[in-house]
Amino acid sequence: MKFTRQMGRMMSDARARQVVGFAGALALISIAQPALADGGTAIETGLGTIKTWMTTVASVVGVIAVMAVGYAKLTGRMDWGKAVTVLIGIGIIFSAATIVGWMGGSA
């Protein structure tokens, strides 16, 4: 009986990974846009575009991660340590430019 319950949960976890993967792919497709030059060099423009894309993708992934943590906490599948770790990770992702600025002395 225990094995059957575990198999059922593994199948639902696999389905959840499929849904998250599909949502991520849909987000990447929906944000695709041509890079337009706005006065900088080609490298600056390209890196600026990548930063914009990554911020957009991180926003979508962050929302999905918070939803997943909330659902896992609701169903009792996650402890507070892992939940806080996910939230700290999201904070680091969105403050990456500020952290690099502090390290480079240009904050």
PDB file of C-alpha atoms in Angstrom:
ATOM      1  CA  MET A   1       0.000   0.000   0.000  1.00  0.00           C
ATOM      2  CA  LYS A   2       2.810   2.397   0.875  1.00  0.00           C
ATOM      3  CA  PHE A   3       4.567   1.749  -2.460  1.00  0.00           C
ATOM      4  CA  THR A   4       1.346   2.551  -4.346  1.00  0.00           C
ATOM      5  CA  ARG A   5       0.960   5.880  -2.553  1.00  0.00           C
ATOM      6  CA  GLN A   6       4.579   6.790  -3.273  1.00  0.00           C
ATOM      7  CA  MET A   7       4.193   5.931  -6.951  1.00  0.00           C
ATOM      8  CA  GLY A   8       1.076   8.108  -7.122  1.00  0.00           C
ATOM      9  CA  ARG A   9       2.947  11.023  -5.579  1.00  0.00           C
ATOM     10  CA  MET A  10       5.936  10.542  -7.886  1.00  0.00           C
ATOM     11  CA  MET A  11       3.628  10.654 -10.865  1.00  0.00           C
ATOM     12  CA  SER A  12       2.061  13.904  -9.650  1.00  0.00           C
ATOM     13  CA  ASP A  13       5.550  15.362  -9.040  1.00  0.00           C
ATOM     14  CA  ALA A  14       6.531  14.409 -12.596  1.00  0.00           C
ATOM     15  CA  ARG A  15       3.373  16.065 -13.882  1.00  0.00           C
ATOM     16  CA  ALA A  16       4.196  19.192 -11.865  1.00  0.00           C
ATOM     17  CA  ARG A  17       7.679  19.302 -13.442  1.00  0.00           C
ATOM     18  CA  GLN A  18       6.079  19.041 -16.883  1.00  0.00           C
ATOM     19  CA  VAL A  19       3.734  21.927 -16.124  1.00  0.00           C
ATOM     20  CA  VAL A  20       6.574  24.097 -14.790  1.00  0.00           C
ATOM     21  CA  GLY A  21       8.706  23.249 -17.829  1.00  0.00           C
ATOM     22  CA  PHE A  22       5.882  24.121 -20.184  1.00  0.00           C
ATOM     23  CA  ALA A  23       5.260  27.409 -18.354  1.00  0.00           C
ATOM     24  CA  GLY A  24       8.967  28.279 -18.583  1.00  0.00           C
ATOM     25  CA  ALA A  25       9.098  27.485 -22.297  1.00  0.00           C
ATOM     26  CA  LEU A  26       5.955  29.547 -22.877  1.00  0.00           C
ATOM     27  CA  ALA A  27       7.514  32.470 -20.975  1.00  0.00           C
ATOM     28  CA  LEU A  28      10.688  32.303 -23.068  1.00  0.00           C
ATOM     29  CA  ILE A  29       8.716  32.240 -26.302  1.00  0.00           C
ATOM     30  CA  SER A  30       6.455  35.111 -25.245  1.00  0.00           C
ATOM     31  CA  ILE A  31       9.340  37.482 -24.383  1.00  0.00           C
ATOM     32  CA  ALA A  32      11.311  36.953 -27.594  1.00  0.00           C
ATOM     33  CA  GLN A  33      11.853  40.303 -29.266  1.00  0.00           C
ATOM     34  CA  PRO A  34      14.456  41.838 -31.569  1.00  0.00           C
ATOM     35  CA  ALA A  35      17.348  43.716 -29.948  1.00  0.00           C
ATOM     36  CA  LEU A  36      17.101  47.393 -30.821  1.00  0.00           C
ATOM     37  CA  ALA A  37      20.201  49.592 -30.598  1.00  0.00           C
ATOM     38  CA  ASP A  38      19.806  52.589 -28.310  1.00  0.00           C
ATOM     39  CA  GLY A  39      23.114  54.382 -28.602  1.00  0.00           C
ATOM     40  CA  GLY A  40      25.447  51.838 -26.948  1.00  0.00           C
ATOM     41  CA  THR A  41      27.924  49.490 -28.518  1.00  0.00           C
ATOM     42  CA  ALA A  42      26.734  46.189 -29.907  1.00  0.00           C
ATOM     43  CA  ILE A  43      28.064  44.310 -26.876  1.00  0.00           C
ATOM     44  CA  GLU A  44      26.353  46.674 -24.427  1.00  0.00           C
ATOM     45  CA  THR A  45      23.103  46.397 -26.342  1.00  0.00           C
ATOM     46  CA  GLY A  46      23.303  42.602 -26.451  1.00  0.00           C
ATOM     47  CA  LEU A  47      24.135  42.303 -22.757  1.00  0.00           C
ATOM     48  CA  GLY A  48      21.353  44.741 -21.882  1.00  0.00           C
ATOM     49  CA  THR A  49      18.910  42.620 -23.864  1.00  0.00           C
ATOM     50  CA  ILE A  50      20.087  39.456 -22.099  1.00  0.00           C
ATOM     51  CA  LYS A  51      19.683  41.197 -18.724  1.00  0.00           C
ATOM     52  CA  THR A  52      16.137  42.233 -19.643  1.00  0.00           C
ATOM     53  CA  TRP A  53      15.252  38.707 -20.769  1.00  0.00           C
ATOM     54  CA  MET A  54      16.761  37.154 -17.652  1.00  0.00           C
ATOM     55  CA  THR A  55      14.867  39.578 -15.406  1.00  0.00           C
ATOM     56  CA  THR A  56      11.632  38.712 -17.169  1.00  0.00           C
ATOM     57  CA  VAL A  57      12.311  34.970 -16.949  1.00  0.00           C
ATOM     58  CA  ALA A  58      13.370  35.298 -13.303  1.00  0.00           C
ATOM     59  CA  SER A  59      10.102  37.092 -12.535  1.00  0.00           C
ATOM     60  CA  VAL A  60       8.061  34.245 -13.989  1.00  0.00           C
ATOM     61  CA  VAL A  61      10.208  31.579 -12.326  1.00  0.00           C
ATOM     62  CA  GLY A  62      10.078  33.480  -9.024  1.00  0.00           C
ATOM     63  CA  VAL A  63       6.285  33.591  -9.078  1.00  0.00           C
ATOM     64  CA  ILE A  64       6.129  29.874  -9.901  1.00  0.00           C
ATOM     65  CA  ALA A  65       8.643  29.107  -7.123  1.00  0.00           C
ATOM     66  CA  VAL A  66       6.647  31.047  -4.530  1.00  0.00           C
ATOM     67  CA  MET A  67       3.480  29.283  -5.663  1.00  0.00           C
ATOM     68  CA  ALA A  68       5.213  25.894  -5.447  1.00  0.00           C
ATOM     69  CA  VAL A  69       6.538  26.671  -1.958  1.00  0.00           C
ATOM     70  CA  GLY A  70       3.075  27.772  -0.876  1.00  0.00           C
ATOM     71  CA  TYR A  71       1.489  24.608  -2.235  1.00  0.00           C
ATOM     72  CA  ALA A  72       4.171  22.407  -0.671  1.00  0.00           C
ATOM     73  CA  LYS A  73       3.703  24.121   2.697  1.00  0.00           C
ATOM     74  CA  LEU A  74      -0.070  23.799   2.377  1.00  0.00           C
ATOM     75  CA  THR A  75       0.154  20.060   1.793  1.00  0.00           C
ATOM     76  CA  GLY A  76       2.874  19.547   4.437  1.00  0.00           C
ATOM     77  CA  ARG A  77       5.586  18.452   1.996  1.00  0.00           C
ATOM     78  CA  MET A  78       8.129  21.191   2.786  1.00  0.00           C
ATOM     79  CA  ASP A  79       9.746  22.407   5.981  1.00  0.00           C
ATOM     80  CA  TRP A  80      10.431  26.042   6.788  1.00  0.00           C
ATOM     81  CA  GLY A  81      14.168  25.702   6.120  1.00  0.00           C
ATOM     82  CA  LYS A  82      13.680  24.826   2.460  1.00  0.00           C
ATOM     83  CA  ALA A  83      10.959  27.466   2.057  1.00  0.00           C
ATOM     84  CA  VAL A  84      13.230  30.197   3.421  1.00  0.00           C
ATOM     85  CA  THR A  85      16.084  28.968   1.213  1.00  0.00           C
ATOM     86  CA  VAL A  86      13.911  29.371  -1.896  1.00  0.00           C
ATOM     87  CA  LEU A  87      12.842  32.865  -0.857  1.00  0.00           C
ATOM     88  CA  ILE A  88      16.447  33.925  -0.138  1.00  0.00           C
ATOM     89  CA  GLY A  89      17.448  32.587  -3.568  1.00  0.00           C
ATOM     90  CA  ILE A  90      14.755  34.679  -5.233  1.00  0.00           C
ATOM     91  CA  GLY A  91      15.983  37.744  -3.333  1.00  0.00           C
ATOM     92  CA  ILE A  92      19.560  37.166  -4.493  1.00  0.00           C
ATOM     93  CA  ILE A  93      18.464  36.737  -8.107  1.00  0.00           C
ATOM     94  CA  PHE A  94      16.584  40.038  -8.168  1.00  0.00           C
ATOM     95  CA  SER A  95      19.287  41.971  -6.319  1.00  0.00           C
ATOM     96  CA  ALA A  96      22.149  40.589  -8.451  1.00  0.00           C
ATOM     97  CA  ALA A  97      22.821  43.894 -10.236  1.00  0.00           C
ATOM     98  CA  THR A  98      22.975  45.758  -6.912  1.00  0.00           C
ATOM     99  CA  ILE A  99      25.292  43.149  -5.361  1.00  0.00           C
ATOM    100  CA  VAL A 100      27.659  43.323  -8.339  1.00  0.00           C
ATOM    101  CA  GLY A 101      27.575  47.119  -8.135  1.00  0.00           C
ATOM    102  CA  TRP A 102      28.601  46.959  -4.464  1.00  0.00           C
ATOM    103  CA  MET A 103      31.483  44.632  -5.297  1.00  0.00           C
ATOM    104  CA  GLY A 104      32.655  46.814  -8.167  1.00  0.00           C
ATOM    105  CA  GLY A 105      32.312  50.024  -6.155  1.00  0.00           C
ATOM    106  CA  SER A 106      29.731  51.581  -8.462  1.00  0.00           C
ATOM    107  CA  ALA A 107      26.588  51.169  -6.351  1.00  0.00           C
TER     108      ALA A 107
END
